[in-house]
Coordinates of C-alpha atoms in Angstrom, one line a residue:
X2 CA 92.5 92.6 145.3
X3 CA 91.9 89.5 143.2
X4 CA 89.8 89.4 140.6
X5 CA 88.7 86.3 137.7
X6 CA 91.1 86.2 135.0
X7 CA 87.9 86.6 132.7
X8 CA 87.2 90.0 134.1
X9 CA 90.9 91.7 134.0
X10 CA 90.8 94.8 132.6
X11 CA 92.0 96.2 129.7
X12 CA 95.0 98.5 130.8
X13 CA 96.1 99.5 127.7
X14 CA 92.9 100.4 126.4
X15 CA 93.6 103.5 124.9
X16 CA 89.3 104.4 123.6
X17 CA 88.6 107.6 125.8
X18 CA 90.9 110.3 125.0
X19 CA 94.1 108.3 125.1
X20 CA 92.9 106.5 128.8
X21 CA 90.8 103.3 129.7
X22 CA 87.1 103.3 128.0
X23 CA 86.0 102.7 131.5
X24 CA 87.2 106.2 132.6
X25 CA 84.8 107.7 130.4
X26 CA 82.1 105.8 132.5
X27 CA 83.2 106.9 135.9
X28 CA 83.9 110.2 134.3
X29 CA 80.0 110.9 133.9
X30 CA 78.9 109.0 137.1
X31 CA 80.8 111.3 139.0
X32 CA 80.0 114.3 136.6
X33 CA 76.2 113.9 137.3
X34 CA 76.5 112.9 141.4
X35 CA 78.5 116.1 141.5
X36 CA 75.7 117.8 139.7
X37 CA 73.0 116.6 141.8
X38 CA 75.1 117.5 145.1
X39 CA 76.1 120.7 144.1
X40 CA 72.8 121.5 142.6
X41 CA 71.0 120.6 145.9
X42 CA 73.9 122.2 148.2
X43 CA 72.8 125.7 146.0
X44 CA 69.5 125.4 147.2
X45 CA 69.5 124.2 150.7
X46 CA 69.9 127.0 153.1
X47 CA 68.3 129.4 151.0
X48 CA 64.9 126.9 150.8
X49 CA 64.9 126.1 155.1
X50 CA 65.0 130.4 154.9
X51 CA 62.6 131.3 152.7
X52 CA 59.6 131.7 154.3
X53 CA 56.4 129.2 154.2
X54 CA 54.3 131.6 152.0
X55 CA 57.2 131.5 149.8
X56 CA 57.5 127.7 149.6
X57 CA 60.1 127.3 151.7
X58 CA 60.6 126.1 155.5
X59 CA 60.5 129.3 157.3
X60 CA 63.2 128.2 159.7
X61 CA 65.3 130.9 160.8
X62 CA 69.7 131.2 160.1
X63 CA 70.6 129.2 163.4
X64 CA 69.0 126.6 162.5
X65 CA 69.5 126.5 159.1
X66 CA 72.8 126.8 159.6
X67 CA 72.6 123.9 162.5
X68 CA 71.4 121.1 159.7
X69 CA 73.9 122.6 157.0
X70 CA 76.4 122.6 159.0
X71 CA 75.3 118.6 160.0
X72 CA 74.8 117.7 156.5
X73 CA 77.9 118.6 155.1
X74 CA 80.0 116.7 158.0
X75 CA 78.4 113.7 157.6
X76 CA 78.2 113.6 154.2
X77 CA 82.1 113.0 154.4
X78 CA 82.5 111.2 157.7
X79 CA 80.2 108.6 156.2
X80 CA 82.6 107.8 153.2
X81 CA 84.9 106.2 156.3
X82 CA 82.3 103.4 156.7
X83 CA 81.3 103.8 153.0
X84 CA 84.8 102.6 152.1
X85 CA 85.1 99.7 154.8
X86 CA 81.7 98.6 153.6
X87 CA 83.3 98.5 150.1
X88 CA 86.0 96.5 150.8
X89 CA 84.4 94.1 153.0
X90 CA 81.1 93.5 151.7
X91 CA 80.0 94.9 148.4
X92 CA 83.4 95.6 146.5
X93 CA 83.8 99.2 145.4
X94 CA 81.5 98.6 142.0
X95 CA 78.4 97.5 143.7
X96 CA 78.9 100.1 146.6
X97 CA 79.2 103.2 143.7
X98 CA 75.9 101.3 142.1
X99 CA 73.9 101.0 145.5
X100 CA 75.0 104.6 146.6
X101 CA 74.0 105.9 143.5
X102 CA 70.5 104.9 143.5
X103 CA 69.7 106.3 147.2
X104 CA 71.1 109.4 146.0
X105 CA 68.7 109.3 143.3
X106 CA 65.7 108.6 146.1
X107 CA 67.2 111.0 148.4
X108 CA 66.7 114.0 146.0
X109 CA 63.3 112.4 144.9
X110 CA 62.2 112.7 148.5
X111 CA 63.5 116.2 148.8
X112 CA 61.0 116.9 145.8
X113 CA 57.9 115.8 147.8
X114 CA 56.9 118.9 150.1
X115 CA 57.0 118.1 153.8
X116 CA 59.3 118.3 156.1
X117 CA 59.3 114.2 156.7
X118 CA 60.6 114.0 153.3
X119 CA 63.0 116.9 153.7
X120 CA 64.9 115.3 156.0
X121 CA 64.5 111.5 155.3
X122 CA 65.8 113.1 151.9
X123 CA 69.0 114.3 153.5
X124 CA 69.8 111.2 155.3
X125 CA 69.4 109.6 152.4
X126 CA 72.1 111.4 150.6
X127 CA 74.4 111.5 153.3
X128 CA 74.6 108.0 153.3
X129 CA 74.4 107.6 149.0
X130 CA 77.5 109.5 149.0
X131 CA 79.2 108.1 151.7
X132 CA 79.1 104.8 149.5
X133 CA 79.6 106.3 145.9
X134 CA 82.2 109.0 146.9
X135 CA 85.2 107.0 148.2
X136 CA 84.9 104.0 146.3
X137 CA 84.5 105.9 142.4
X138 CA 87.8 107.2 143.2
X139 CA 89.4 104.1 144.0
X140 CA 87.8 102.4 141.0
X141 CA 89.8 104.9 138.7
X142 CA 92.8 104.1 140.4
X143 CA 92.5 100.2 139.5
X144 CA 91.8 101.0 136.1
X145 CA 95.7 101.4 135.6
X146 CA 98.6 99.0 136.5
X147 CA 100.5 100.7 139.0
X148 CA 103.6 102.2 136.5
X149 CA 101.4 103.3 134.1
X150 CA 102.3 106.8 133.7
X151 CA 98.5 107.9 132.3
X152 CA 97.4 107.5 136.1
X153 CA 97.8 110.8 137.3
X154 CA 96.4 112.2 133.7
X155 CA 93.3 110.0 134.6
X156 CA 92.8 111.8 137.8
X157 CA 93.1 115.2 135.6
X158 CA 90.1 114.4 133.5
X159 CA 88.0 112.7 136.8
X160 CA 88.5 115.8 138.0
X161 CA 87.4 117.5 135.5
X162 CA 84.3 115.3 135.2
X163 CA 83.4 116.8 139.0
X164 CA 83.7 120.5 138.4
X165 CA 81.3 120.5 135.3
X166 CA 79.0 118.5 137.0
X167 CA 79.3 121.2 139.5
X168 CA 79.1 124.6 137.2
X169 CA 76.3 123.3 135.0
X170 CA 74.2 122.3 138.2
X171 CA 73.5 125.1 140.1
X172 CA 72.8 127.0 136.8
X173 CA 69.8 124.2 136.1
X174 CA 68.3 123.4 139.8
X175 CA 69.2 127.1 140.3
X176 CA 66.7 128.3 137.5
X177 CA 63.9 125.5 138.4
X178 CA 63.6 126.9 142.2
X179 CA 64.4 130.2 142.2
X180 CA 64.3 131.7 138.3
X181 CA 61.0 133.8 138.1
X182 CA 60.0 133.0 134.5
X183 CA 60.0 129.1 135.4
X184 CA 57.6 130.3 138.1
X185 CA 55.5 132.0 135.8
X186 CA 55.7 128.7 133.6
X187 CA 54.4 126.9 136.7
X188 CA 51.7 129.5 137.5
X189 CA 50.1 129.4 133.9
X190 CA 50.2 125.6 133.8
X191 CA 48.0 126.3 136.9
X192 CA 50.8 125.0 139.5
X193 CA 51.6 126.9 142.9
X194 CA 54.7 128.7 142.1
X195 CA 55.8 128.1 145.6
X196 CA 56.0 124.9 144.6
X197 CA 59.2 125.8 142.6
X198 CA 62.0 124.8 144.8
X199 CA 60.9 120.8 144.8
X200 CA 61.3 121.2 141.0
X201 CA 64.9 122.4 141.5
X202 CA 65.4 119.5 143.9
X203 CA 63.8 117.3 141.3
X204 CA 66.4 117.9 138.7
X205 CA 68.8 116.8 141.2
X206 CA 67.2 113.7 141.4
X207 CA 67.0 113.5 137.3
X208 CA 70.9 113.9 137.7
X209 CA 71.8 111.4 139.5
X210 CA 69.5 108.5 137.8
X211 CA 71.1 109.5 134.5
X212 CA 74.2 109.0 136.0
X213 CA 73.0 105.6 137.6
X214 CA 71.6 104.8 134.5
X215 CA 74.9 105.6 132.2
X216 CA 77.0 103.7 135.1
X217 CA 75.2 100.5 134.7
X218 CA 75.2 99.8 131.0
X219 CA 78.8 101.2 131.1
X220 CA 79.7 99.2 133.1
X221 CA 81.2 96.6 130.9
X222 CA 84.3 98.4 130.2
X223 CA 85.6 98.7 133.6
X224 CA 87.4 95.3 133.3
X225 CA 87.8 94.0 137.1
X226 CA 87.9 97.3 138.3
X227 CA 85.6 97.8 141.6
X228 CA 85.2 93.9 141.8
X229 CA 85.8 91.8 145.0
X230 CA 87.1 88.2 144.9
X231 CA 85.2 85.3 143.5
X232 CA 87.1 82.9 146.3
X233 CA 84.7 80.7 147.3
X234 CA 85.3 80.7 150.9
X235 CA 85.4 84.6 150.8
X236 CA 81.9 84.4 149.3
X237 CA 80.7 82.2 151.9
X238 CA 82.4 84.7 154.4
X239 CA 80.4 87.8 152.9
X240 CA 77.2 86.4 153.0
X241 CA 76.2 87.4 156.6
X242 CA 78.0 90.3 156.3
X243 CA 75.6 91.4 153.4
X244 CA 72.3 90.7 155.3
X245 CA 73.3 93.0 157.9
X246 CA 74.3 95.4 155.8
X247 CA 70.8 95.9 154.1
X248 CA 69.1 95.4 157.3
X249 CA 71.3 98.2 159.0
X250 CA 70.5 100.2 155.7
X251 CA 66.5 99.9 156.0
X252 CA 67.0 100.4 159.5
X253 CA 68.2 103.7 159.2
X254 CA 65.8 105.1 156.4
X255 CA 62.8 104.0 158.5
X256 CA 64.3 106.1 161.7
X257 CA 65.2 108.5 159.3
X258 CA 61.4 109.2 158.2
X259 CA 60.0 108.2 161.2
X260 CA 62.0 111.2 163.2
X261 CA 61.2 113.8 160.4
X262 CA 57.3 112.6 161.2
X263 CA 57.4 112.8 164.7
X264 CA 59.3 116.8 164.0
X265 CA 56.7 117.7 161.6
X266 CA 54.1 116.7 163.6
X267 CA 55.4 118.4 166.7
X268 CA 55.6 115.2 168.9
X269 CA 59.4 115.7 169.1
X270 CA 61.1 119.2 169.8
X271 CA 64.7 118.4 169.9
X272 CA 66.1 121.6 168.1
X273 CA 68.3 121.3 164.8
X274 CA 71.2 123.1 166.8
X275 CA 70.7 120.6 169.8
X276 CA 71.1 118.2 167.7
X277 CA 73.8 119.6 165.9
X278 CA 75.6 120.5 169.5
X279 CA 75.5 116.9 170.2
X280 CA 77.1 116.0 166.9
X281 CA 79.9 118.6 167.2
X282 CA 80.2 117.2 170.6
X283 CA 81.1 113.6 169.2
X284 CA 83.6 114.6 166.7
X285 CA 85.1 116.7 169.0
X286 CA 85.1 113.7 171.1
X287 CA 86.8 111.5 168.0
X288 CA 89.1 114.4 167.3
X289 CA 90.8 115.1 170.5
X290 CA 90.9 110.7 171.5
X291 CA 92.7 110.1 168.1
X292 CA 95.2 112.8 168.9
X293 CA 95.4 112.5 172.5
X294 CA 96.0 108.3 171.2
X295 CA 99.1 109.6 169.2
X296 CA 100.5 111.7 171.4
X297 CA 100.3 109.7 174.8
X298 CA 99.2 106.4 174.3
X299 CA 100.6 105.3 170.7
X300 CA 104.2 103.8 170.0
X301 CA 106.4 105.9 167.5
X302 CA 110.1 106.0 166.7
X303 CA 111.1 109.3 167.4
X304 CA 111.0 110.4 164.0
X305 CA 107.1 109.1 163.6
X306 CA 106.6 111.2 167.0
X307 CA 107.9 113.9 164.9
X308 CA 106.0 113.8 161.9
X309 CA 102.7 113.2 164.0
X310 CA 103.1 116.4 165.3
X311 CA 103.6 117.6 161.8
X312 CA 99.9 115.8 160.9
X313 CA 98.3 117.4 163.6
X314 CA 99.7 121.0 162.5
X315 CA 98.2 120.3 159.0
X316 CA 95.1 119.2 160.2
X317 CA 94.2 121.9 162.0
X318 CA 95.1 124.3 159.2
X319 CA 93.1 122.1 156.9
X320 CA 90.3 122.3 159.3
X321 CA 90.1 126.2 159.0
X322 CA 90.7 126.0 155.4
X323 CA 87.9 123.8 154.9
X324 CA 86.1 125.8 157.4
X325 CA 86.0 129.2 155.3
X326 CA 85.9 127.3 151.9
X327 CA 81.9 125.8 152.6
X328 CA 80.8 129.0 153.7
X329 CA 80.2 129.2 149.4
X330 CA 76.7 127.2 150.4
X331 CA 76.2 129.3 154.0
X332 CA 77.5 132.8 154.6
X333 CA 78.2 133.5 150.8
X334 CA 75.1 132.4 149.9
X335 CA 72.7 134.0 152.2
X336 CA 74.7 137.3 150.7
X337 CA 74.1 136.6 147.1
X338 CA 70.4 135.8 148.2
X339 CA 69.9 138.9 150.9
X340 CA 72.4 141.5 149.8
X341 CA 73.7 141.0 145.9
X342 CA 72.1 142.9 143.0
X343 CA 71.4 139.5 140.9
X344 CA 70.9 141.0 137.8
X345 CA 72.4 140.8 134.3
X346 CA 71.7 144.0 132.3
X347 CA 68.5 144.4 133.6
X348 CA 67.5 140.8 133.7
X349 CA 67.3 139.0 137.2
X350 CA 68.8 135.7 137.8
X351 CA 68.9 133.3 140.6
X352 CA 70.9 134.3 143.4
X353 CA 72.2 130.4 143.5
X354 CA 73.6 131.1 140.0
X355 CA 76.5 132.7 141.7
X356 CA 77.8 128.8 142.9
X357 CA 78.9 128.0 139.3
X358 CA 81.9 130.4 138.6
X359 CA 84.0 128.3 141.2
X360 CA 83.2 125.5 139.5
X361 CA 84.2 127.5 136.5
X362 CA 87.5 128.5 137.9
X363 CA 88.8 125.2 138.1
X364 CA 88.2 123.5 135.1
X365 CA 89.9 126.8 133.8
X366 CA 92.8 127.0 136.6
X367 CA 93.4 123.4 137.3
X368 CA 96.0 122.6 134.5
X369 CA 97.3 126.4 134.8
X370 CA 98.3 125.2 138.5
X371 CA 99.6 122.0 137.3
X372 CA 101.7 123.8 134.6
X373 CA 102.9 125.7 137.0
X374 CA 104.3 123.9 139.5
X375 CA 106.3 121.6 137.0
X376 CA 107.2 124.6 135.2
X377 CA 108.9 125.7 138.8
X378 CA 110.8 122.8 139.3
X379 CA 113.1 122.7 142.1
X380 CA 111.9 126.2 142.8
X381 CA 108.3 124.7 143.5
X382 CA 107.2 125.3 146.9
X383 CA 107.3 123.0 149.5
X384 CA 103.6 121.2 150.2
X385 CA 103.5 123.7 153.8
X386 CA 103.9 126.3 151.6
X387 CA 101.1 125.9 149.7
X388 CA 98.8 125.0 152.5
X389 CA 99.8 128.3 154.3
X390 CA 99.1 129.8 150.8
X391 CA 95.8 128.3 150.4
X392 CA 95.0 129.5 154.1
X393 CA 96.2 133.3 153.0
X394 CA 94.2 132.8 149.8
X395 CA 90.9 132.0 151.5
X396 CA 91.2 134.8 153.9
X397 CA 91.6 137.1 151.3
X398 CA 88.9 136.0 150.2
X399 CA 86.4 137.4 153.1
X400 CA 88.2 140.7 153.9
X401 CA 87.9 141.8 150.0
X402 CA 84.2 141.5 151.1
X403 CA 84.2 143.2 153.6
X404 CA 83.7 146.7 152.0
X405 CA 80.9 145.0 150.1
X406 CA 79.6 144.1 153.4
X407 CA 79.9 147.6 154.6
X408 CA 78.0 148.9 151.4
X409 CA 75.2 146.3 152.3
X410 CA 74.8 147.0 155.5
X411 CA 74.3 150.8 154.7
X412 CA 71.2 149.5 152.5
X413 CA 73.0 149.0 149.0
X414 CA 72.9 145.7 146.9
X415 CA 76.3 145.3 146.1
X416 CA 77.9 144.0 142.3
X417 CA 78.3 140.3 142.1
X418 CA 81.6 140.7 141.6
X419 CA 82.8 141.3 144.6
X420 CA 81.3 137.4 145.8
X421 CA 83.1 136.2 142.0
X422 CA 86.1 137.7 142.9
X423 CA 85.9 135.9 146.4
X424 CA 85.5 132.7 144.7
X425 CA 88.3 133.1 142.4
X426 CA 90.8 133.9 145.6
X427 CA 89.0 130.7 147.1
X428 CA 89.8 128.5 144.3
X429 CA 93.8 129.9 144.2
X430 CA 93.5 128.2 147.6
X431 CA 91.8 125.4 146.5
X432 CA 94.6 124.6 144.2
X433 CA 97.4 125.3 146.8
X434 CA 95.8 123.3 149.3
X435 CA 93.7 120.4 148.3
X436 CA 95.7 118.6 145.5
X437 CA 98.8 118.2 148.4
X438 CA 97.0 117.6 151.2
X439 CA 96.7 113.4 150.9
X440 CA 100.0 113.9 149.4
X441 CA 101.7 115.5 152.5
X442 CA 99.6 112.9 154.5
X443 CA 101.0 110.1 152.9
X444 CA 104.6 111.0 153.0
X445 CA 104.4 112.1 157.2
X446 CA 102.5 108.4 157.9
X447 CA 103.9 106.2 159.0
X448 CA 103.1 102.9 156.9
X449 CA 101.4 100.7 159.3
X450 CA 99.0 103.8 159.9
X451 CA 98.6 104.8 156.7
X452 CA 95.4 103.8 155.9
X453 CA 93.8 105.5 159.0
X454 CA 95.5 108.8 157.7
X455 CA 93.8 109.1 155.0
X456 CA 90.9 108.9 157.1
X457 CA 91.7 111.5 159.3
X458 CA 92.8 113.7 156.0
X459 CA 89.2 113.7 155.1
X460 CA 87.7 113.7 158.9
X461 CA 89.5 117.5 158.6
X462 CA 86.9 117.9 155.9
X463 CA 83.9 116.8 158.3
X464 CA 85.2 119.3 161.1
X465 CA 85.7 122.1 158.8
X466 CA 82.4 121.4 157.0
X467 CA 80.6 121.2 160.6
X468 CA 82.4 124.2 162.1
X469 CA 81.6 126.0 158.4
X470 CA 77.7 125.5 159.0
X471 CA 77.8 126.7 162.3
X472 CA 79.5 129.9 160.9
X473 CA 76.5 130.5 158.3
X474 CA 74.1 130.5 161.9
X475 CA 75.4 133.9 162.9
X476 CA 74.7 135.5 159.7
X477 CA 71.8 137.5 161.2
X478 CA 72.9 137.6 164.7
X479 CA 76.7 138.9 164.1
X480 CA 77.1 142.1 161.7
X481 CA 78.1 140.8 158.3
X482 CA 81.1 142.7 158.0
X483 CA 82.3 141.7 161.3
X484 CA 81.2 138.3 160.6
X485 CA 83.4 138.3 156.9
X486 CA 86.6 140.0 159.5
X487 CA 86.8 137.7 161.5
X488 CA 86.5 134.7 158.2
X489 CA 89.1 136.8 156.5
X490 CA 91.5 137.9 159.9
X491 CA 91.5 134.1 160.8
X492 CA 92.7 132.5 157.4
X493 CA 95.3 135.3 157.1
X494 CA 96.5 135.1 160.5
X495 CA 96.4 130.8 160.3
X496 CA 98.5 131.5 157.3
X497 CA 101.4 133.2 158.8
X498 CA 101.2 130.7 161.6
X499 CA 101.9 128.3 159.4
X500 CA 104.4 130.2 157.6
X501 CA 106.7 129.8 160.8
X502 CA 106.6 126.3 160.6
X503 CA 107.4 125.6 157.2
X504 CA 111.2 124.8 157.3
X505 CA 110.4 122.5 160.1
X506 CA 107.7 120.8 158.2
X507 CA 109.6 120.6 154.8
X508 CA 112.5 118.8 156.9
X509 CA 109.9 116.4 158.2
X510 CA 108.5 115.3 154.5
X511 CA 111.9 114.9 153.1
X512 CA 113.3 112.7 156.0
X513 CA 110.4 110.8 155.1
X514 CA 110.5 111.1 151.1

């Protein structure tokens, strides 16, 4: 992508930590919309359970589960158009800017009780991120020419910038909704203390404008990072294309209150899990006619025939991964909430405290795991070896809780270390998984594709996100330990699956390596 000579950025800048002075800016950008996402994802399905005497929306796990379930699959099938929209329209700089601030509003909304708001604020979100998430990664990338060898160190530390923002938020909105001296705070100040959980939301939103805020007067130092041609005739070109854009955008946020109006008030009564049936329905749709396109319909070599059936292989085990991995804001969290003794030598705590050790875990593990698999060397296991790993590791995950389950079930409250020793065998298969998924992706794609890989990479992320939510539904209707079984028997069992397949696989990625 071209960019003015006047703007080129500074590659050799060498002002935050040894990388680009514009890393530190999308460093914190990212580090606060990770807070306000994670901090909001702590709170969500435990607020639409809580009942309405307790300030919550009273809605039962189905559906619940239904609109988490939604929320988390399109907040990552949407960074698919958020990154076309990027590169055809807005350029990656404005679209992080613009997706920024209706995250901010979003969470706003979601501080304003009523169930209009409550969802205009999630739609709101879901389409913030889809603009800010695909295109601050891509801005990091461009802050490097393409041998420097600090580019994957810059990663490192962005990544780093997302796992803070993600331990230190549920700690915060955590303690605002649900911590019982902040209610008694509210309560002398002579505010409802039912009123709690819009304060937790509220933080969110505080989040994400400091971010906002931090982004736009740093953003000076990203050189001509994020920046679209000044061609005239591309200018000309991108004109039309920008008016429709904000159309389509205010569009959308009026349908999005105006339904949440019409369900508070009654006048519609589409269910949450209708709804969410009819979305499951259309990437199921999406799902089976890109794969059925590959398989019947598409021209490969033999070889590309080959690895395509490789791509399918790993996205199904991605999907499952993913799948058990987001039940950390369902399943996982309704048993910190219902069936976890959430105290601390006496002194309670917020049950949504128990999202930040994850968090924790990989700012701590990340380099551990990078150490590792240099330290390896030619020993270091082929990239279908770690996914089956990563599989194994996240069903280990749910049948180590299922004793706690048992325990609960009998009437105890069970030690929170059984759910922080889940997270921990969660984030081994983090590691194994995630950082070699695009990876593996891009070395089985062929190149004309490639592009719409990395797409389909993150659609796995939708499906398992969807399929997750729907998971966290059954939590009242399904025994929890059988519910945690079948979590646990189906990672293991994907696992060994996979394990049969990895010489196969490891042929395919060196043919094309």
């Amino acid at each position: 992508m071209a960019v003015p000579a006047a703007h080129a950025p500074e590659f050799y800048d060498r002002a935050f930590f040894g990388h680009p002075r514009g890393l530190s800016t999308l460093f914190f950008t990212e580090m606060w919309e990770r807070f306000s996402y994670y901090g909001m994802r702590a709170l969500l399905i435990l607020f639409m359970v809580a009942g309405v005497d307790k300030g919550g929306l009273g809605f039962d796990v189905a559906k619940s589960g239904a609109i988490y379930g939604l929320y988390t699959a399109m907040v990552y099938l949407c960074g698919l158009p958020g990154g076309w929209i990027a590169d055809r329209i807005l350029g990656q700089r404005r679209a992080v800017l613009y997706g920024g601030i209706v995250i901010a509003f979003g969470h706003f909304s979601m501080a304003i009780p009523g169930l209009a708001t409550f969802y205009l604020g999630l739609g709101l979100i879901v389409i913030g991120t889809g603009l800010l998430k695909p295109n601050i990664s891509t801005m990091v990338g461009q802050l490097y020419r393409p041998a420097d060898t600090r580019r994957d160190a810059g990663f490192s530390i962005f990544y780093m910038g997302i796992n803070i923002g993600a331990f230190l938020s549920p700690l915060v909105c955590g303690w605002l909704a649900q911590g019982e001296s902040f209610r008694s705070i509210l309560q002398s100040m002579g505010i409802a203390p039912d009123h709690a959980w819009h304060f937790g939301f509220a933080a969110a939103a505080v989040g994400m404008f400091l971010g906002v805020v931090q982004y736009y007067l740093g953003s000076r130092h990203l050189g001509g990072a994020g920046l679209l041609t000044s061609d005239p005739a591309a200018v000309v070109q991108r004109a039309p294309e920008k008016k429709k854009l904000f159309l389509g955008l205010a569009v959308v946020a009026a349908l999005l209150l105006g339904f949440g109006g019409l369900v508070s008030s009654g006048t519609v009564h589409t269910s949450a899990e209708q709804i969410s049936d009819g979305f499951g329905l259309f990437l199921t749709v999406v799902v089976v006619g890109f794969f059925g396109w590959g398989f019947f319909l598409a021209k490969w070599t033999p070889d590309e025939r080959r690895r395509f059936v490789v791509i399918f292989v790993l996205f199904v085990a991605s999907t499952i991964f993913w799948a058990g991995f987001e039940q950390a804001g369902g399943t996982l969290n309704l048993f910190a909430q219902k069936d976890t003794d959430n105290h601390f030598f006496g002194i309670a705590y917020p049950a949504s405290w128990l999202q930040s050790p994850q968090a924790a875990f990989i700012v701590a593990l990340a380099p551990v795991f990078a150490w590792l698999w240099l330290k390896l060397g030619r020993r270091d296991p082929s990239s279908a070896t770690k996914f089956a790993l990563g599989l194994a590791f996240m069903g280990l995950g749910f049948l180590i809780l299922v004793p706690a389950a048992q325990f609960s079930a009998a009437g105890a409250k069970v030690s929170p270390m059984w759910l922080v020793t889940t997270y921990l065998l969660h984030t081994f298969g983090e590691l194994c998984l995630s950082p070699v998924g695009l990876s593996a992706y891009t070395k089985l794609a062929p190149a004309r594709v490639a592009s719409l890989m990395m797409g389909v990479w993150f659609l796995t992320i939708s499906v398992g996100g969807y399929i997750g939510g729907r998971v966290a539904g059954l939590y009242e209707s399904v025994p929890v330990p059988t519910l945690f079984l079948i979590c646990g028997a189906t990672g293991v069992v994907s696992a060994l699956a996979l394990s049969t397949l990895i010489r196969p696989i490891g042929k395919m990625l060196e043919k094309r390596g």
